C-alpha positions in Angstrom: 51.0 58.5 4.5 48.8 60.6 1.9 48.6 64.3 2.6 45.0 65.6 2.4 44.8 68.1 -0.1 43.8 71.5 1.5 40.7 73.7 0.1 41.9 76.7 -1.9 39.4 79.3 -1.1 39.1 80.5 -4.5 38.3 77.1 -5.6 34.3 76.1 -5.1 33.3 72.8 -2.6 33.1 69.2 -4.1 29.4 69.2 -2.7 28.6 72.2 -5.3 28.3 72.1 -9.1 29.9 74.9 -11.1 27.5 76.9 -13.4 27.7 74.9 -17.1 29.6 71.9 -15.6 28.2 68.2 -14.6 30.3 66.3 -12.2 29.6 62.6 -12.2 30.4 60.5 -9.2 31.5 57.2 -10.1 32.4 54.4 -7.2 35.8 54.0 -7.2 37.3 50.5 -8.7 39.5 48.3 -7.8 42.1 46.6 -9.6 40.8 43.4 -11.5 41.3 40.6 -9.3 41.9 36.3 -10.4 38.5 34.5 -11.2 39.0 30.0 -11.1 38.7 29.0 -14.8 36.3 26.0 -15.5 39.4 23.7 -15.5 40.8 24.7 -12.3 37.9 24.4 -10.5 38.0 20.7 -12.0 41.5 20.4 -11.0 40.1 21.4 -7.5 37.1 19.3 -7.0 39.3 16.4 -8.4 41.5 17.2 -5.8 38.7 17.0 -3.3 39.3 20.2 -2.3 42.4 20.9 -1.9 43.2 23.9 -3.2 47.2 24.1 -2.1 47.6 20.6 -4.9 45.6 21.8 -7.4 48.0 24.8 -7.7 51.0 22.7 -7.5 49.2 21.0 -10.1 48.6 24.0 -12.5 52.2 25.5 -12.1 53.7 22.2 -13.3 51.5 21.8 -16.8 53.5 23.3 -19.5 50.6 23.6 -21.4 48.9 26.1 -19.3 48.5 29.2 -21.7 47.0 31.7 -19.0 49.2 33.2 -15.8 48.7 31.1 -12.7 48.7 33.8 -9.9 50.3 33.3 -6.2 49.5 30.7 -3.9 47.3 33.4 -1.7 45.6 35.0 -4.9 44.7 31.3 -5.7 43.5 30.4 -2.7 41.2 33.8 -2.4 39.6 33.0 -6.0 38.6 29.4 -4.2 37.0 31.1 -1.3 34.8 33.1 -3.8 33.9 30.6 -6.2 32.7 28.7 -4.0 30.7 29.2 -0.9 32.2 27.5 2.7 29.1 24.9 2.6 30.4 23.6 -1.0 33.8 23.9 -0.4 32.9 21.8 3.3 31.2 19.4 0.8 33.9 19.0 -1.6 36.3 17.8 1.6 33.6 15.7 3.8 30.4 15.4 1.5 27.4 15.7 1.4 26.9 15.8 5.6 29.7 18.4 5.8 27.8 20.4 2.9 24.7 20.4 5.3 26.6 21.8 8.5 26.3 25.2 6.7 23.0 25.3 6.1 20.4 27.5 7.4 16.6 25.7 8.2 13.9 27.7 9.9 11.8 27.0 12.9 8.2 25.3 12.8 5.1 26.8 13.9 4.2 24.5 16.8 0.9 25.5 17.7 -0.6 23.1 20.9 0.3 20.3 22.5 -0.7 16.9 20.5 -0.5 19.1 17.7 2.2 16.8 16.0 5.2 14.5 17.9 8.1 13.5 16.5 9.8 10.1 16.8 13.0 8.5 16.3 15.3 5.5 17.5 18.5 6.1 19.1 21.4 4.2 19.8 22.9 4.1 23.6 26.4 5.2 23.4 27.1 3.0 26.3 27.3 -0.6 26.0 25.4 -2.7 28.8 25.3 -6.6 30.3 22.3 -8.3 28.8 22.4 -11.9 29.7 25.9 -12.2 30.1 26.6 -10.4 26.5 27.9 -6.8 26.3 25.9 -5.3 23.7 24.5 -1.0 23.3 20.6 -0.9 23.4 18.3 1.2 21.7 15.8 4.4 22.5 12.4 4.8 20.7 10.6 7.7 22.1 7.6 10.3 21.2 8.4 14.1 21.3 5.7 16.4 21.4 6.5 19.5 19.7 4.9 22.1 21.5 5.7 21.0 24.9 9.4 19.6 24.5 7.5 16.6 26.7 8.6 12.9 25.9 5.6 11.1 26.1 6.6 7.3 25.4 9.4 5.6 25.4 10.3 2.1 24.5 13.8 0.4 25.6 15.0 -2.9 23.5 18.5 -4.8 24.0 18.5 -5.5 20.5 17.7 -3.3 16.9 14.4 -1.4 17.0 11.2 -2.8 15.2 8.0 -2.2 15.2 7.4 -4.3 18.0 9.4 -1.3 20.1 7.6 1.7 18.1 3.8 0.0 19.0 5.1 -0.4 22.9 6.8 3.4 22.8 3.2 4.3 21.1 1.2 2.5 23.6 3.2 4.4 26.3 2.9 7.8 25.0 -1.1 7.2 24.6 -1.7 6.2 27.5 -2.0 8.8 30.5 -2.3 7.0 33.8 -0.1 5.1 36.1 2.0 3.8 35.4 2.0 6.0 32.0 2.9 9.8 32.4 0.9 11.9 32.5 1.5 13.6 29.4 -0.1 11.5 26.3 -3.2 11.5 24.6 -4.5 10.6 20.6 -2.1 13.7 18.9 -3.0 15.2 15.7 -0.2 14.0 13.3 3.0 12.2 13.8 6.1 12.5 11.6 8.6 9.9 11.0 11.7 9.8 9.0 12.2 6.8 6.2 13.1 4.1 8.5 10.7 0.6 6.8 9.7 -0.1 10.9 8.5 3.4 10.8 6.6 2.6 7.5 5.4 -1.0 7.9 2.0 -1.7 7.2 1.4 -2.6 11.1 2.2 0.9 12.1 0.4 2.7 9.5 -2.6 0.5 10.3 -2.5 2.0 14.2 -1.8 5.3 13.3 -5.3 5.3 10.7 -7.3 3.7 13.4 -6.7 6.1 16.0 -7.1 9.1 13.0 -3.2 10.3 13.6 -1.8 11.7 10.3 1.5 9.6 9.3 3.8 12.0 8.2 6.6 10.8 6.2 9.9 13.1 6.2 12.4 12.4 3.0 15.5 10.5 4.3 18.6 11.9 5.9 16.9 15.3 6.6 17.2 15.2 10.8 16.4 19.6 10.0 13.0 18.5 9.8 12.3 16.5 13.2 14.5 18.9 15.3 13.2 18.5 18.1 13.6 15.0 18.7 17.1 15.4 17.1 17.8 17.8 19.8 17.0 15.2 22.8 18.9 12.0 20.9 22.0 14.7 21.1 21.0 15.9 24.8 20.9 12.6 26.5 24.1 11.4 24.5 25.8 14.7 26.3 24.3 14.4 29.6 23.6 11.3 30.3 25.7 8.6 28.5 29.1 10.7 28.4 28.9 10.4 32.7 28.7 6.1 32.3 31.0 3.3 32.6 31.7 2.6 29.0 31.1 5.7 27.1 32.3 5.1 23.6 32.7 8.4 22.8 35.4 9.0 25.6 39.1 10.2 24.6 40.9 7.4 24.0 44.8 6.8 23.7 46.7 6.2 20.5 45.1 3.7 18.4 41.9 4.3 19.7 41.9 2.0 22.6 40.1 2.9 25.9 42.1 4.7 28.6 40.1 2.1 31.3 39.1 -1.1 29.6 38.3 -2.4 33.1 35.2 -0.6 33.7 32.7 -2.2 35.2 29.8 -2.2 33.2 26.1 -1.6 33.6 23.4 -4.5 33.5 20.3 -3.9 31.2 17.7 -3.4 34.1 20.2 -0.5 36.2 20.4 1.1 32.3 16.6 0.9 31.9 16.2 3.0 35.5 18.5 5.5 34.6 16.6 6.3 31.4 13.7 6.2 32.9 14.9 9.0 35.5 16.7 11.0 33.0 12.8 11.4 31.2 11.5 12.4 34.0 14.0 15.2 35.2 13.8 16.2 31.3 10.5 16.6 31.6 9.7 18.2 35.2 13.2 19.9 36.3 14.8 21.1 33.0 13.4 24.8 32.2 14.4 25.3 28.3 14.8 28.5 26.2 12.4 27.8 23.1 9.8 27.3 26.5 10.1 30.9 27.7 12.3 29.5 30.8 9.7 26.6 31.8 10.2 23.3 32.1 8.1 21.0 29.6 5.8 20.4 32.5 4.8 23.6 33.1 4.3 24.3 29.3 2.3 21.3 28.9 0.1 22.5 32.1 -0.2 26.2 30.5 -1.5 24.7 27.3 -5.1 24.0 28.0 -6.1 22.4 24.9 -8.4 19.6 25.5 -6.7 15.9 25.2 -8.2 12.7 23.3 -7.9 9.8 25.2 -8.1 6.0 24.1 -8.9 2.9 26.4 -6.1 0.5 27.0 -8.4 -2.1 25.6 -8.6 -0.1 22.2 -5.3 0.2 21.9 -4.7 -3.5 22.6 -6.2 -4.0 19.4 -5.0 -1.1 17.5 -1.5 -1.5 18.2 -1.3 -5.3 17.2 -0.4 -6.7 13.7 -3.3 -8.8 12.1 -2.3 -12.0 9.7 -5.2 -12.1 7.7 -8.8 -14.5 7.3 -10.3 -15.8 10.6 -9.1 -18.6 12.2 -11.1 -21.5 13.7 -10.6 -23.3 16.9 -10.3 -26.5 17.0 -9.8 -29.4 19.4 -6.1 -28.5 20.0 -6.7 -24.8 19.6 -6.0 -22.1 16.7 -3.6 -23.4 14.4 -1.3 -20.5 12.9 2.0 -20.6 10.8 2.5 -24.4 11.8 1.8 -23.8 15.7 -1.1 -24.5 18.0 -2.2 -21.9 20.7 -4.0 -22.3 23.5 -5.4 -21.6 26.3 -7.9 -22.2 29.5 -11.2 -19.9 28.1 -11.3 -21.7 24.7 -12.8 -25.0 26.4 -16.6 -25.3 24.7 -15.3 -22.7 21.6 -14.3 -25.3 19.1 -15.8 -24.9 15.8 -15.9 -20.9 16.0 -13.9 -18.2 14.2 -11.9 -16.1 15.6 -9.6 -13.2 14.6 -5.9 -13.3 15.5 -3.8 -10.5 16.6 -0.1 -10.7 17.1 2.6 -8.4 18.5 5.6 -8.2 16.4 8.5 -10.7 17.7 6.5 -11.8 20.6 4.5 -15.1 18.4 4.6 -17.0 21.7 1.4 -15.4 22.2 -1.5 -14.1 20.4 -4.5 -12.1 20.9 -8.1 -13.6 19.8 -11.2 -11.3 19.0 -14.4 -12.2 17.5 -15.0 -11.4 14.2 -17.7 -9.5 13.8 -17.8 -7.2 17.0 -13.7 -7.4 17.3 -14.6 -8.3 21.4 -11.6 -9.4 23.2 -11.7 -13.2 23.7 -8.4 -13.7 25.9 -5.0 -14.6 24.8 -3.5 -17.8 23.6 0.1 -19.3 24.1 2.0 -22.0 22.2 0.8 -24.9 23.2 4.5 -26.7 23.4 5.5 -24.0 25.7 2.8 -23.8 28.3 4.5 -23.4 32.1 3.4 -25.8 34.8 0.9 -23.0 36.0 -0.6 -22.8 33.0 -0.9 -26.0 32.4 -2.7 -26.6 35.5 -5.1 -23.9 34.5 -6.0 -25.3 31.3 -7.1 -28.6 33.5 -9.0 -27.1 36.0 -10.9 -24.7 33.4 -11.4 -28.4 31.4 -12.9 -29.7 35.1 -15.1 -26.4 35.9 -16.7 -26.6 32.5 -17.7 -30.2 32.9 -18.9 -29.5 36.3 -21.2 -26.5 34.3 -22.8 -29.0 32.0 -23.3 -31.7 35.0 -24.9 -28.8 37.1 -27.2 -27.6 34.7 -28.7 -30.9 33.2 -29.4 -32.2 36.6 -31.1 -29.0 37.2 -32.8 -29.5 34.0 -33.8 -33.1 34.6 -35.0 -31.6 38.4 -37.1 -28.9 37.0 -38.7 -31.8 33.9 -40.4 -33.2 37.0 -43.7 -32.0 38.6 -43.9 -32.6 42.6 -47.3 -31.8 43.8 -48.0 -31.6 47.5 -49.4 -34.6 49.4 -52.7 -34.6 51.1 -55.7 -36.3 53.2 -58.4 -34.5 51.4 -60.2 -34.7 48.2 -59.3 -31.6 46.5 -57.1 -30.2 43.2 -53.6 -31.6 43.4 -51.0 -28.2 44.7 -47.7 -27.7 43.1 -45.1 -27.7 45.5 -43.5 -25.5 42.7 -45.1 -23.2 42.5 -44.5 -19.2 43.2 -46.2 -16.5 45.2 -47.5 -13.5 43.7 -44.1 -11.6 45.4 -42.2 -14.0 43.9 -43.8 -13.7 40.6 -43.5 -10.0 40.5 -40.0 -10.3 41.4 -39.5 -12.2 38.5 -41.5 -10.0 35.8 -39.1 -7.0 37.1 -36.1 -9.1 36.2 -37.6 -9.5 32.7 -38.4 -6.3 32.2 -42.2 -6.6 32.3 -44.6 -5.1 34.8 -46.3 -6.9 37.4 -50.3 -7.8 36.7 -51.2 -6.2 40.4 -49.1 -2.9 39.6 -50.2 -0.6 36.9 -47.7 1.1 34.8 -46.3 4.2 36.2 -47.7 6.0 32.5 -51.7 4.5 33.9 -54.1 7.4 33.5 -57.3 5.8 35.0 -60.7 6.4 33.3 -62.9 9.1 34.7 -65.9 8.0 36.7 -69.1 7.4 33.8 -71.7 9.7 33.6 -75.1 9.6 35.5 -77.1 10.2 32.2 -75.1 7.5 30.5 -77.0 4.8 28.7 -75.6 1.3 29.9 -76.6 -1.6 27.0 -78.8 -3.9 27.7 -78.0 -7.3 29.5 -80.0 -10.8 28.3 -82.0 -11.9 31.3 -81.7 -15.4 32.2 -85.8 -16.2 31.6 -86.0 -14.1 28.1 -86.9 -16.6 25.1 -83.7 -17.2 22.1 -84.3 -16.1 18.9 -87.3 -18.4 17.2 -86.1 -17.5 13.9 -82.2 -17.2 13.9 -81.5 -16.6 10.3 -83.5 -13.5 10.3 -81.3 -10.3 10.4 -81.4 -8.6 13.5 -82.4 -4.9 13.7 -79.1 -3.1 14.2 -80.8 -0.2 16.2 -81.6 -2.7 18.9 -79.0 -3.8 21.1 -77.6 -6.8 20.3 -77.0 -9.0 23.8 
């Protein structure tokens, strides 16, 4: 152990200068420590990190000029020449690299403000017609709230067919939609093509959403829907029959292959309730310690709405031209569709909307107004019901048109009223004056026995004023007619 040196009292402080001398302080230095050469850090990164080889490596090359220090020194120059996110990289890549890195937070301001969306995959296979297969997630975060406002659930690989439904659920705010929804401000997506596909771009720019597209495999920048695809696999799936994430024994097989699995529709329920306990009994940090209901309660920015009949337009893919209907409906891509309403529409155009992966049926719309006509299924798949539909509406329109010309030839006919007398034939026809003011109201005009309710009447006329002259029966004509007349006399 080192002594400390005592002061000598004849001998002035460190702290004070002595008169004519300069003291300079200097940090002290330690002794010069091993820095990687350029060709060991090669060796290193050839190595893919491993850092023990590469100095097995170096001590057994003869022609090595410079001193290869101990295994420890070696291993410290690694640790400094590199940092632990690039070392991590140089092991695992490019997603072990990013486990080191440092992202911020977003500002998210109100509620619609943006949402976040993303597909995720069940970690729990389910029954799904007798297959065992893992489903899918799509849902809508948004931001400020923490609230999932849609969310779509498909056996099968996502598509846009399950980002417009997940959409058309997190839009929509009454039953049986949550309560939490409305038009939001911007929406950001990562670079998945269902995600960018014309058909979802196109509903996004008619309802005025901004389409934000993130640059791929960057999940720092939609964290918060991240956060929930990670939440549900911890707290939801990891408790179900089937988990494929579970220990397993050597050789990865399943401690219980027996397990009895889910079916689809008991899957589908218990997604369902674990949204709605996220939503209304989960208080989070990042929320102050409320729940996403409360926040999105607190937050009294004012919502956008949009009808269900808008977006039944908005959120369906459009081929192209119009379409017309013809005697065995709308042909499109080989197939005829069809249905009861078009019966008396052949010959007109029509506009044909589609759902992704659902072309058994179609959505018509006039072309000019965009008015909902009805739907239209394949015609080689109609059901029984249908079927018998499309034959009644074929029977109600014919009894229409046989209706309304024998009305028409009832009403070509004029029946007068018989009678004993000789006096002007009476229409038997013909209406009241109740019944004829009843009718002018219906068209809009006003009765002849009512004045308008803007009738100012004319004042009463003056006793001095000057009424013209009247012709009196026994007063002679004119003898000379093509003589002008005096235009200060009255003319009769």
């Amino acid at each position: 152990m080192r002594r400390l040196r005592r002061h000598h009292p004849h001998r002035p402080p460190l702290d004070q200068e002595r008169p004519g001398q300069q003291r300079h302080l200097h940090p002290p230095h330690g002794r010069p420590s091993y820095q990687l050469t350029q060709h060991a850090a090669e060796v290193i990164a050839r190595l893919r990190g491993n850092v023990t080889a590469a100095h097995r490596e170096l001590k057994a090359d003869s022609t090595l000029t410079e001193k290869l220090p101990s295994l420890a020194t070696f291993h410290r120059a690694a640790e400094h020449h590199w940092s632990k996110g690039r070392r991590a990289g140089l092991k695992g890549g490019e997603a072990a690299r990013r486990r080191h890195d440092v992202h911020g937070k977003r500002d998210h301001h109100h509620r619609n403000y943006a949402w976040e969306t993303d597909h995720v995959e069940a970690s729990v296979p389910v029954i799904i017609d007798g297959h065992i297969r893992k489903p899918w997630i799509t849902w809508f975060i948004d931001c400020a709230t923490r609230c999932i406002c849609g969310v779509a659930i498909t056996p099968q690989t996502p598509s846009k067919e399950s980002i417009l439904v997940a959409l058309y659920d997190a839009i929509l705010t009454e039953d049986p939609h949550s309560p939490y929804g409305g038009i939001p401000d911007r929406i950001r997506v990562d670079g998945g093509r269902d995600f960018l596909s014309r058909t979802v771009g196109h509903a996004l720019g008619s309802l005025g959403t901004e389409h934000i597209e993130l640059p791929p495999r960057r999940p720092d920048l939609k964290a918060i829907v991240e956060a929930a695809n990670g939440a549900i696999k911890k707290t939801l799936f990891a408790d179900q029959p089937g988990y494929t994430e579970a220990p397993t024994k050597p050789g990865g097989k399943p401690i219980d292959p027996q397990q009895p699995l889910l079916h689809f529709e008991a899957f589908v329920a218990l997604v369902l309730d674990w949204v709605h306990k996220h939503n209304t009994l989960h208080p989070m940090d990042s929320l102050d310690g409320r729940t996403p209901h409360q926040a999105w309660q607190d937050d009294l920015t004012p919502l956008f709405h949009a009808s269900a009949a808008e977006l039944h337009s908005y959120t369906l893919e459009r081929p192209g031209k119009p379409l017309t209907i013809n005697n065995s409906g709308v042909r499109w891509r080989k197939r005829d569709y069809i249905s009861d309403w078009m019966h008396g529409h052949a010959g007109e155009k029509v506009h044909l909307r589609y759902l992704h992966h659902h072309e058994h049926r179609v959505e018509l719309y006039e072309p000019g107004t965009l008015r909902h006509l009805g739907p239209a299924f394949l015609a080689d798949q109609l059901t029984p019901t249908q079927r018998k539909a499309l034959d009644r509406a074929r029977r109600r329109e014919a009894d229409r048109l046989r209706a309304e010309l024998k009305k028409a030839e009832k009403n070509r006919k004029a029946r007068y009223e018989a009678v004993t007398q000789a006096r002007p034939p009476q229409r038997l026809d013909a209406l009241t004056q109740d019944e004829a003011a009843e009718q002018l109201c219906e068209l809009g005009a006003t009765a002849v026995s009512e004045p308008p309710p803007n009738f100012i009447p004319l004042p009463a006329p003056a006793d001095d004023l000057i009424m013209p002259l009247d012709r009196q029966p026994d007063q002679p004509h004119d003898e000379h007619p093509d003589e002008p007349h005096d235009e200060t006399e009255p003319r009769p």
